[in-house]
Amino acid sequence: MKPKISVILATYNERENINDLISEIGYYISKYTREPIEFILVDDDSPDKTWEVVQECFKEDRRVKVIRRTEERGLASAIRRGIQESRGDIIVWLDCDFSMPPYKIPELINKIHQGYDICVGSKFIKGGKDVRGPVDAWTAVVLSGIMSNFIRYMLGFAFKDYTSGFVAARREVFNEIRFGGDYGEYFIEFIYKARKKEYKIIEIPYYCIPRRFGVSKTGTNFREYFKKGWKYVWLTVRLKFNLEETDKNRK
């Protein structure tokens, strides 16, 4: 049976989180709808063998597809690969560390069923909050808010959380929109292009909590955050001033 909902999981060293995450996502979606779902896990050859533990745990579950990438790397390209491999009418993706609560996914999907093209989980609208603690470092919380304010000011759209990455969208959106990038900056381009093409977008609140296990991929100190944050700034400037794009993954 063709899946109606595809969940994209881009992983790197998440073996302690991933099996429980897949199980919880499946549980909450099944409580909301009987529509068939699929999981597309795209793993960048994790040293902790995330891909292997998923294959072993879900070897009898035909809903779960594991893609192990041994050459290509990066969050944005992993999400793109997941979208390419997916078959559902609604595509969902989120971080794989439990910072984005699985129980909110039905609410994302419900907004698509109501007629929206894209629904985004937001830390920065009423009812949402970034409560990540020492595991993820206060720096991430502060810089995430500053970055979203900067991007909103530069691009001029009434959109709050440009650092989200907690999304449900209609498949048709990706017939017109592609995004490049390496890490989380891809999300800025995705939302910017969606707004320019006048897709219906809505944000819903969620509490971004500390990751359950493991180490943040964004960074563990100010220097690492600054290095990744510069990519967000440069992409925003390029979009603002229509500077030439050369990334083959964009159109």
PDB file of C-alpha atoms in Angstrom:
ATOM      1  CA  MET A   1       0.000   0.000   0.000  1.00  0.00           C
ATOM      2  CA  LYS A   2       1.352   3.397  -0.987  1.00  0.00           C
ATOM      3  CA  PRO A   3       2.168   5.517   2.083  1.00  0.00           C
ATOM      4  CA  LYS A   4       0.319   8.782   2.554  1.00  0.00           C
ATOM      5  CA  ILE A   5       2.778  10.210   5.089  1.00  0.00           C
ATOM      6  CA  SER A   6       6.576  10.079   4.774  1.00  0.00           C
ATOM      7  CA  VAL A   7       8.801  10.851   7.761  1.00  0.00           C
ATOM      8  CA  ILE A   8      12.381  11.822   6.870  1.00  0.00           C
ATOM      9  CA  LEU A   9      15.010  11.149   9.532  1.00  0.00           C
ATOM     10  CA  ALA A  10      18.509  12.475   8.794  1.00  0.00           C
ATOM     11  CA  THR A  11      20.915  10.911  11.288  1.00  0.00           C
ATOM     12  CA  TYR A  12      24.509  10.973  12.443  1.00  0.00           C
ATOM     13  CA  ASN A  13      25.471   9.248  15.698  1.00  0.00           C
ATOM     14  CA  GLU A  14      21.942   8.940  17.081  1.00  0.00           C
ATOM     15  CA  ARG A  15      21.838   5.235  17.964  1.00  0.00           C
ATOM     16  CA  GLU A  16      20.677   5.939  21.528  1.00  0.00           C
ATOM     17  CA  ASN A  17      17.719   8.000  20.305  1.00  0.00           C
ATOM     18  CA  ILE A  18      16.610   6.689  16.949  1.00  0.00           C
ATOM     19  CA  ASN A  19      14.748   3.447  17.673  1.00  0.00           C
ATOM     20  CA  ASP A  20      12.614   5.026  20.382  1.00  0.00           C
ATOM     21  CA  LEU A  21      12.027   8.055  18.156  1.00  0.00           C
ATOM     22  CA  ILE A  22      10.720   5.939  15.273  1.00  0.00           C
ATOM     23  CA  SER A  23       8.467   4.001  17.638  1.00  0.00           C
ATOM     24  CA  GLU A  24       7.051   7.145  19.240  1.00  0.00           C
ATOM     25  CA  ILE A  25       6.448   8.890  15.921  1.00  0.00           C
ATOM     26  CA  GLY A  26       4.606   5.829  14.638  1.00  0.00           C
ATOM     27  CA  TYR A  27       2.537   5.667  17.815  1.00  0.00           C
ATOM     28  CA  TYR A  28       1.411   9.301  17.734  1.00  0.00           C
ATOM     29  CA  ILE A  29       0.652   9.343  14.013  1.00  0.00           C
ATOM     30  CA  SER A  30      -1.367   6.117  14.286  1.00  0.00           C
ATOM     31  CA  LYS A  31      -3.430   7.676  17.077  1.00  0.00           C
ATOM     32  CA  TYR A  32      -4.277  10.567  14.770  1.00  0.00           C
ATOM     33  CA  THR A  33      -4.874   8.795  11.455  1.00  0.00           C
ATOM     34  CA  ARG A  34      -5.035   5.354   9.858  1.00  0.00           C
ATOM     35  CA  GLU A  35      -3.268   6.634   6.758  1.00  0.00           C
ATOM     36  CA  PRO A  36      -0.233   4.456   5.928  1.00  0.00           C
ATOM     37  CA  ILE A  37       3.148   5.925   6.812  1.00  0.00           C
ATOM     38  CA  GLU A  38       6.772   5.292   5.921  1.00  0.00           C
ATOM     39  CA  PHE A  39      10.075   6.197   7.558  1.00  0.00           C
ATOM     40  CA  ILE A  40      13.048   7.155   5.394  1.00  0.00           C
ATOM     41  CA  LEU A  41      16.218   7.140   7.476  1.00  0.00           C
ATOM     42  CA  VAL A  42      19.222   8.734   5.767  1.00  0.00           C
ATOM     43  CA  ASP A  43      22.375   8.090   7.765  1.00  0.00           C
ATOM     44  CA  ASP A  44      25.802   9.543   6.979  1.00  0.00           C
ATOM     45  CA  ASP A  45      27.681   6.342   7.849  1.00  0.00           C
ATOM     46  CA  SER A  46      27.583   7.074  11.581  1.00  0.00           C
ATOM     47  CA  PRO A  47      30.595   5.775  13.541  1.00  0.00           C
ATOM     48  CA  ASP A  48      28.127   4.576  16.200  1.00  0.00           C
ATOM     49  CA  LYS A  49      26.330   2.559  13.480  1.00  0.00           C
ATOM     50  CA  THR A  50      22.968   4.277  13.820  1.00  0.00           C
ATOM     51  CA  TRP A  51      21.931   2.779  10.480  1.00  0.00           C
ATOM     52  CA  GLU A  52      22.748  -0.732  11.715  1.00  0.00           C
ATOM     53  CA  VAL A  53      20.717  -0.557  14.930  1.00  0.00           C
ATOM     54  CA  VAL A  54      17.686   0.640  12.954  1.00  0.00           C
ATOM     55  CA  GLN A  55      18.061  -2.150  10.407  1.00  0.00           C
ATOM     56  CA  GLU A  56      18.223  -4.706  13.199  1.00  0.00           C
ATOM     57  CA  CYS A  57      15.361  -3.314  15.267  1.00  0.00           C
ATOM     58  CA  PHE A  58      12.974  -2.774  12.349  1.00  0.00           C
ATOM     59  CA  LYS A  59      14.023  -5.581  10.008  1.00  0.00           C
ATOM     60  CA  GLU A  60      10.445  -6.929  10.000  1.00  0.00           C
ATOM     61  CA  ASP A  61       8.853  -3.500   9.572  1.00  0.00           C
ATOM     62  CA  ARG A  62       8.381  -2.737   5.885  1.00  0.00           C
ATOM     63  CA  ARG A  63       7.532   0.876   6.684  1.00  0.00           C
ATOM     64  CA  VAL A  64      11.160   1.610   7.583  1.00  0.00           C
ATOM     65  CA  LYS A  65      13.715   2.208   4.838  1.00  0.00           C
ATOM     66  CA  VAL A  66      17.378   2.751   5.740  1.00  0.00           C
ATOM     67  CA  ILE A  67      19.775   4.591   3.436  1.00  0.00           C
ATOM     68  CA  ARG A  68      23.433   4.501   4.469  1.00  0.00           C
ATOM     69  CA  ARG A  69      25.494   7.171   2.717  1.00  0.00           C
ATOM     70  CA  THR A  70      29.203   6.403   2.621  1.00  0.00           C
ATOM     71  CA  GLU A  71      30.369   9.392   0.590  1.00  0.00           C
ATOM     72  CA  GLU A  72      27.940  12.315   0.704  1.00  0.00           C
ATOM     73  CA  ARG A  73      27.586  14.261   3.961  1.00  0.00           C
ATOM     74  CA  GLY A  74      25.402  16.997   5.423  1.00  0.00           C
ATOM     75  CA  LEU A  75      21.990  17.594   6.963  1.00  0.00           C
ATOM     76  CA  ALA A  76      20.487  19.452   3.997  1.00  0.00           C
ATOM     77  CA  SER A  77      21.562  16.879   1.417  1.00  0.00           C
ATOM     78  CA  ALA A  78      20.303  14.061   3.656  1.00  0.00           C
ATOM     79  CA  ILE A  79      16.863  15.683   3.829  1.00  0.00           C
ATOM     80  CA  ARG A  80      16.888  16.180   0.057  1.00  0.00           C
ATOM     81  CA  ARG A  81      17.753  12.514  -0.427  1.00  0.00           C
ATOM     82  CA  GLY A  82      14.947  11.505   1.903  1.00  0.00           C
ATOM     83  CA  ILE A  83      12.457  13.608  -0.040  1.00  0.00           C
ATOM     84  CA  GLN A  84      13.626  12.043  -3.311  1.00  0.00           C
ATOM     85  CA  GLU A  85      13.176   8.539  -1.904  1.00  0.00           C
ATOM     86  CA  SER A  86       9.814   9.228  -0.257  1.00  0.00           C
ATOM     87  CA  ARG A  87       6.401   8.321  -1.700  1.00  0.00           C
ATOM     88  CA  GLY A  88       3.955  10.027   0.643  1.00  0.00           C
ATOM     89  CA  ASP A  89       1.618  12.905  -0.153  1.00  0.00           C
ATOM     90  CA  ILE A  90       2.706  14.632   3.069  1.00  0.00           C
ATOM     91  CA  ILE A  91       6.392  14.855   3.963  1.00  0.00           C
ATOM     92  CA  VAL A  92       7.537  15.389   7.552  1.00  0.00           C
ATOM     93  CA  TRP A  93      11.010  15.901   8.949  1.00  0.00           C
ATOM     94  CA  LEU A  94      12.515  16.788  12.306  1.00  0.00           C
ATOM     95  CA  ASP A  95      15.695  16.491  14.350  1.00  0.00           C
ATOM     96  CA  CYS A  96      16.407  12.996  15.643  1.00  0.00           C
ATOM     97  CA  ASP A  97      17.392  13.823  19.227  1.00  0.00           C
ATOM     98  CA  PHE A  98      13.927  14.308  20.818  1.00  0.00           C
ATOM     99  CA  SER A  99      14.371  18.092  21.023  1.00  0.00           C
ATOM    100  CA  MET A 100      11.309  18.261  18.765  1.00  0.00           C
ATOM    101  CA  PRO A 101       8.485  16.301  20.431  1.00  0.00           C
ATOM    102  CA  PRO A 102       6.950  13.484  18.350  1.00  0.00           C
ATOM    103  CA  TYR A 103       3.518  14.105  19.877  1.00  0.00           C
ATOM    104  CA  LYS A 104       3.332  17.414  17.950  1.00  0.00           C
ATOM    105  CA  ILE A 105       3.622  15.721  14.556  1.00  0.00           C
ATOM    106  CA  PRO A 106      -0.123  14.969  14.257  1.00  0.00           C
ATOM    107  CA  GLU A 107      -0.757  18.690  14.738  1.00  0.00           C
ATOM    108  CA  LEU A 108       1.631  19.480  11.881  1.00  0.00           C
ATOM    109  CA  ILE A 109      -0.109  16.947   9.651  1.00  0.00           C
ATOM    110  CA  ASN A 110      -3.553  18.181  10.651  1.00  0.00           C
ATOM    111  CA  LYS A 111      -2.721  21.672   9.376  1.00  0.00           C
ATOM    112  CA  ILE A 112      -1.875  20.172   5.985  1.00  0.00           C
ATOM    113  CA  HIS A 113      -5.194  18.330   6.022  1.00  0.00           C
ATOM    114  CA  GLN A 114      -6.860  21.679   6.766  1.00  0.00           C
ATOM    115  CA  GLY A 115      -5.484  23.172   3.565  1.00  0.00           C
ATOM    116  CA  TYR A 116      -2.078  24.614   4.432  1.00  0.00           C
ATOM    117  CA  ASP A 117       0.871  23.757   2.201  1.00  0.00           C
ATOM    118  CA  ILE A 118       3.536  23.920   4.903  1.00  0.00           C
ATOM    119  CA  CYS A 119       3.320  23.729   8.689  1.00  0.00           C
ATOM    120  CA  VAL A 120       6.340  24.565  10.838  1.00  0.00           C
ATOM    121  CA  GLY A 121       6.926  23.930  14.518  1.00  0.00           C
ATOM    122  CA  SER A 122       8.013  27.236  16.060  1.00  0.00           C
ATOM    123  CA  LYS A 123       9.897  28.054  19.241  1.00  0.00           C
ATOM    124  CA  PHE A 124       9.213  31.760  18.883  1.00  0.00           C
ATOM    125  CA  ILE A 125       5.441  32.160  18.657  1.00  0.00           C
ATOM    126  CA  LYS A 126       3.046  32.309  21.599  1.00  0.00           C
ATOM    127  CA  GLY A 127       2.979  28.946  23.334  1.00  0.00           C
ATOM    128  CA  GLY A 128       6.424  27.947  22.087  1.00  0.00           C
ATOM    129  CA  LYS A 129       9.757  28.176  23.865  1.00  0.00           C
ATOM    130  CA  ASP A 130      13.392  27.148  23.583  1.00  0.00           C
ATOM    131  CA  VAL A 131      14.221  25.395  26.851  1.00  0.00           C
ATOM    132  CA  ARG A 132      17.373  23.564  25.857  1.00  0.00           C
ATOM    133  CA  GLY A 133      19.738  23.339  28.799  1.00  0.00           C
ATOM    134  CA  PRO A 134      23.404  22.584  29.490  1.00  0.00           C
ATOM    135  CA  VAL A 135      23.456  19.528  27.216  1.00  0.00           C
ATOM    136  CA  ASP A 136      22.932  21.760  24.184  1.00  0.00           C
ATOM    137  CA  ALA A 137      24.463  24.912  25.744  1.00  0.00           C
ATOM    138  CA  TRP A 138      22.768  28.246  26.398  1.00  0.00           C
ATOM    139  CA  THR A 139      24.656  29.627  23.399  1.00  0.00           C
ATOM    140  CA  ALA A 140      22.368  27.704  21.027  1.00  0.00           C
ATOM    141  CA  VAL A 141      19.264  29.155  22.670  1.00  0.00           C
ATOM    142  CA  VAL A 142      20.479  32.756  22.538  1.00  0.00           C
ATOM    143  CA  LEU A 143      21.938  32.632  19.035  1.00  0.00           C
ATOM    144  CA  SER A 144      18.886  30.863  17.621  1.00  0.00           C
ATOM    145  CA  GLY A 145      16.676  33.744  18.739  1.00  0.00           C
ATOM    146  CA  ILE A 146      19.088  36.404  17.518  1.00  0.00           C
ATOM    147  CA  MET A 147      19.483  34.684  14.157  1.00  0.00           C
ATOM    148  CA  SER A 148      15.735  34.362  13.567  1.00  0.00           C
ATOM    149  CA  ASN A 149      15.228  38.059  14.378  1.00  0.00           C
ATOM    150  CA  PHE A 150      18.033  39.043  12.005  1.00  0.00           C
ATOM    151  CA  ILE A 151      16.659  36.905   9.172  1.00  0.00           C
ATOM    152  CA  ARG A 152      13.114  38.196   9.675  1.00  0.00           C
ATOM    153  CA  TYR A 153      14.386  41.792   9.569  1.00  0.00           C
ATOM    154  CA  MET A 154      16.427  41.182   6.412  1.00  0.00           C
ATOM    155  CA  LEU A 155      13.866  39.199   4.435  1.00  0.00           C
ATOM    156  CA  GLY A 156      10.797  41.087   5.584  1.00  0.00           C
ATOM    157  CA  PHE A 157       8.463  38.124   6.020  1.00  0.00           C
ATOM    158  CA  ALA A 158       6.153  37.738   9.011  1.00  0.00           C
ATOM    159  CA  PHE A 159       7.664  34.389   9.924  1.00  0.00           C
ATOM    160  CA  LYS A 160       9.125  33.698  13.347  1.00  0.00           C
ATOM    161  CA  ASP A 161      11.350  30.613  13.470  1.00  0.00           C
ATOM    162  CA  TYR A 162      13.893  30.484  10.657  1.00  0.00           C
ATOM    163  CA  THR A 163      16.000  28.006  12.662  1.00  0.00           C
ATOM    164  CA  SER A 164      13.257  25.404  13.077  1.00  0.00           C
ATOM    165  CA  GLY A 165      13.544  22.365  10.813  1.00  0.00           C
ATOM    166  CA  PHE A 166      10.384  20.814  12.320  1.00  0.00           C
ATOM    167  CA  VAL A 167       8.144  20.577   9.262  1.00  0.00           C
ATOM    168  CA  ALA A 168       5.241  18.994   7.423  1.00  0.00           C
ATOM    169  CA  ALA A 169       4.633  19.889   3.777  1.00  0.00           C
ATOM    170  CA  ARG A 170       2.662  18.778   0.757  1.00  0.00           C
ATOM    171  CA  ARG A 171       4.658  16.802  -1.784  1.00  0.00           C
ATOM    172  CA  GLU A 172       3.671  19.279  -4.504  1.00  0.00           C
ATOM    173  CA  VAL A 173       5.752  21.962  -2.796  1.00  0.00           C
ATOM    174  CA  PHE A 174       8.934  20.137  -3.770  1.00  0.00           C
ATOM    175  CA  ASN A 175       7.992  20.127  -7.436  1.00  0.00           C
ATOM    176  CA  GLU A 176       8.740  23.865  -7.393  1.00  0.00           C
ATOM    177  CA  ILE A 177      11.148  24.356  -4.513  1.00  0.00           C
ATOM    178  CA  ARG A 178      14.586  22.955  -3.928  1.00  0.00           C
ATOM    179  CA  PHE A 179      17.126  24.073  -1.391  1.00  0.00           C
ATOM    180  CA  GLY A 180      20.866  23.835  -1.127  1.00  0.00           C
ATOM    181  CA  GLY A 181      23.067  24.388   1.862  1.00  0.00           C
ATOM    182  CA  ASP A 182      25.085  22.216   4.165  1.00  0.00           C
ATOM    183  CA  TYR A 183      23.525  22.432   7.600  1.00  0.00           C
ATOM    184  CA  GLY A 184      20.455  24.176   9.035  1.00  0.00           C
ATOM    185  CA  GLU A 185      20.726  27.222   6.785  1.00  0.00           C
ATOM    186  CA  TYR A 186      18.803  25.264   4.138  1.00  0.00           C
ATOM    187  CA  PHE A 187      15.615  26.037   6.089  1.00  0.00           C
ATOM    188  CA  ILE A 188      15.927  29.781   5.470  1.00  0.00           C
ATOM    189  CA  GLU A 189      15.993  29.208   1.731  1.00  0.00           C
ATOM    190  CA  PHE A 190      13.099  26.741   1.893  1.00  0.00           C
ATOM    191  CA  ILE A 191      10.809  29.176   3.719  1.00  0.00           C
ATOM    192  CA  TYR A 192      11.947  32.169   1.655  1.00  0.00           C
ATOM    193  CA  LYS A 193      11.148  30.443  -1.637  1.00  0.00           C
ATOM    194  CA  ALA A 194       7.845  29.108  -0.297  1.00  0.00           C
ATOM    195  CA  ARG A 195       6.761  32.617   0.719  1.00  0.00           C
ATOM    196  CA  LYS A 196       7.828  34.058  -2.640  1.00  0.00           C
ATOM    197  CA  LYS A 197       5.695  31.460  -4.399  1.00  0.00           C
ATOM    198  CA  GLU A 198       2.798  32.276  -2.063  1.00  0.00           C
ATOM    199  CA  TYR A 199       2.386  28.859  -0.504  1.00  0.00           C
ATOM    200  CA  LYS A 200       0.145  28.811   2.556  1.00  0.00           C
ATOM    201  CA  ILE A 201       2.421  28.517   5.591  1.00  0.00           C
ATOM    202  CA  ILE A 202       1.481  28.314   9.248  1.00  0.00           C
ATOM    203  CA  GLU A 203       3.552  28.007  12.419  1.00  0.00           C
ATOM    204  CA  ILE A 204       2.462  26.064  15.491  1.00  0.00           C
ATOM    205  CA  PRO A 205       4.139  26.369  18.900  1.00  0.00           C
ATOM    206  CA  TYR A 206       6.324  23.746  20.507  1.00  0.00           C
ATOM    207  CA  TYR A 207       8.813  23.523  23.344  1.00  0.00           C
ATOM    208  CA  CYS A 208      12.320  22.764  22.078  1.00  0.00           C
ATOM    209  CA  ILE A 209      13.803  20.657  24.874  1.00  0.00           C
ATOM    210  CA  PRO A 210      17.302  19.264  25.565  1.00  0.00           C
ATOM    211  CA  ARG A 211      18.332  16.301  23.441  1.00  0.00           C
ATOM    212  CA  ARG A 212      17.715  12.991  25.190  1.00  0.00           C
ATOM    213  CA  PHE A 213      21.087  11.370  24.487  1.00  0.00           C
ATOM    214  CA  GLY A 214      24.259  12.259  22.629  1.00  0.00           C
ATOM    215  CA  VAL A 215      26.018  15.456  21.576  1.00  0.00           C
ATOM    216  CA  SER A 216      24.665  18.382  19.563  1.00  0.00           C
ATOM    217  CA  LYS A 217      25.731  18.492  15.906  1.00  0.00           C
ATOM    218  CA  THR A 218      25.467  22.284  15.874  1.00  0.00           C
ATOM    219  CA  GLY A 219      28.416  22.707  18.213  1.00  0.00           C
ATOM    220  CA  THR A 220      29.601  22.636  21.790  1.00  0.00           C
ATOM    221  CA  ASN A 221      31.241  26.065  22.048  1.00  0.00           C
ATOM    222  CA  PHE A 222      30.865  29.617  20.759  1.00  0.00           C
ATOM    223  CA  ARG A 223      33.461  29.169  18.015  1.00  0.00           C
ATOM    224  CA  GLU A 224      31.597  26.224  16.482  1.00  0.00           C
ATOM    225  CA  TYR A 225      28.265  28.057  16.687  1.00  0.00           C
ATOM    226  CA  PHE A 226      29.777  31.129  15.043  1.00  0.00           C
ATOM    227  CA  LYS A 227      31.218  29.056  12.199  1.00  0.00           C
ATOM    228  CA  LYS A 228      27.829  27.531  11.403  1.00  0.00           C
ATOM    229  CA  GLY A 229      25.972  30.787  12.096  1.00  0.00           C
ATOM    230  CA  TRP A 230      28.002  32.584   9.442  1.00  0.00           C
ATOM    231  CA  LYS A 231      26.428  30.301   6.809  1.00  0.00           C
ATOM    232  CA  TYR A 232      22.978  31.472   7.935  1.00  0.00           C
ATOM    233  CA  VAL A 233      24.044  35.112   7.670  1.00  0.00           C
ATOM    234  CA  TRP A 234      25.624  34.756   4.236  1.00  0.00           C
ATOM    235  CA  LEU A 235      22.644  32.879   2.793  1.00  0.00           C
ATOM    236  CA  THR A 236      20.284  35.545   4.151  1.00  0.00           C
ATOM    237  CA  VAL A 237      22.334  38.325   2.558  1.00  0.00           C
ATOM    238  CA  ARG A 238      22.424  36.467  -0.738  1.00  0.00           C
ATOM    239  CA  LEU A 239      18.647  35.985  -0.747  1.00  0.00           C
ATOM    240  CA  LYS A 240      18.056  39.600   0.256  1.00  0.00           C
ATOM    241  CA  PHE A 241      20.153  41.035  -2.561  1.00  0.00           C
ATOM    242  CA  ASN A 242      19.480  38.331  -5.174  1.00  0.00           C
ATOM    243  CA  LEU A 243      23.143  37.380  -5.441  1.00  0.00           C
ATOM    244  CA  GLU A 244      23.993  34.644  -7.901  1.00  0.00           C
ATOM    245  CA  GLU A 245      23.451  31.056  -6.788  1.00  0.00           C
ATOM    246  CA  THR A 246      25.654  28.280  -8.109  1.00  0.00           C
ATOM    247  CA  ASP A 247      24.552  25.321  -5.984  1.00  0.00           C
ATOM    248  CA  LYS A 248      23.263  22.633  -8.367  1.00  0.00           C
ATOM    249  CA  ASN A 249      20.705  21.569  -5.752  1.00  0.00           C
ATOM    250  CA  ARG A 250      18.870  24.899  -6.012  1.00  0.00           C
ATOM    251  CA  LYS A 251      16.450  26.114  -8.630  1.00  0.00           C
TER     252      LYS A 251
END
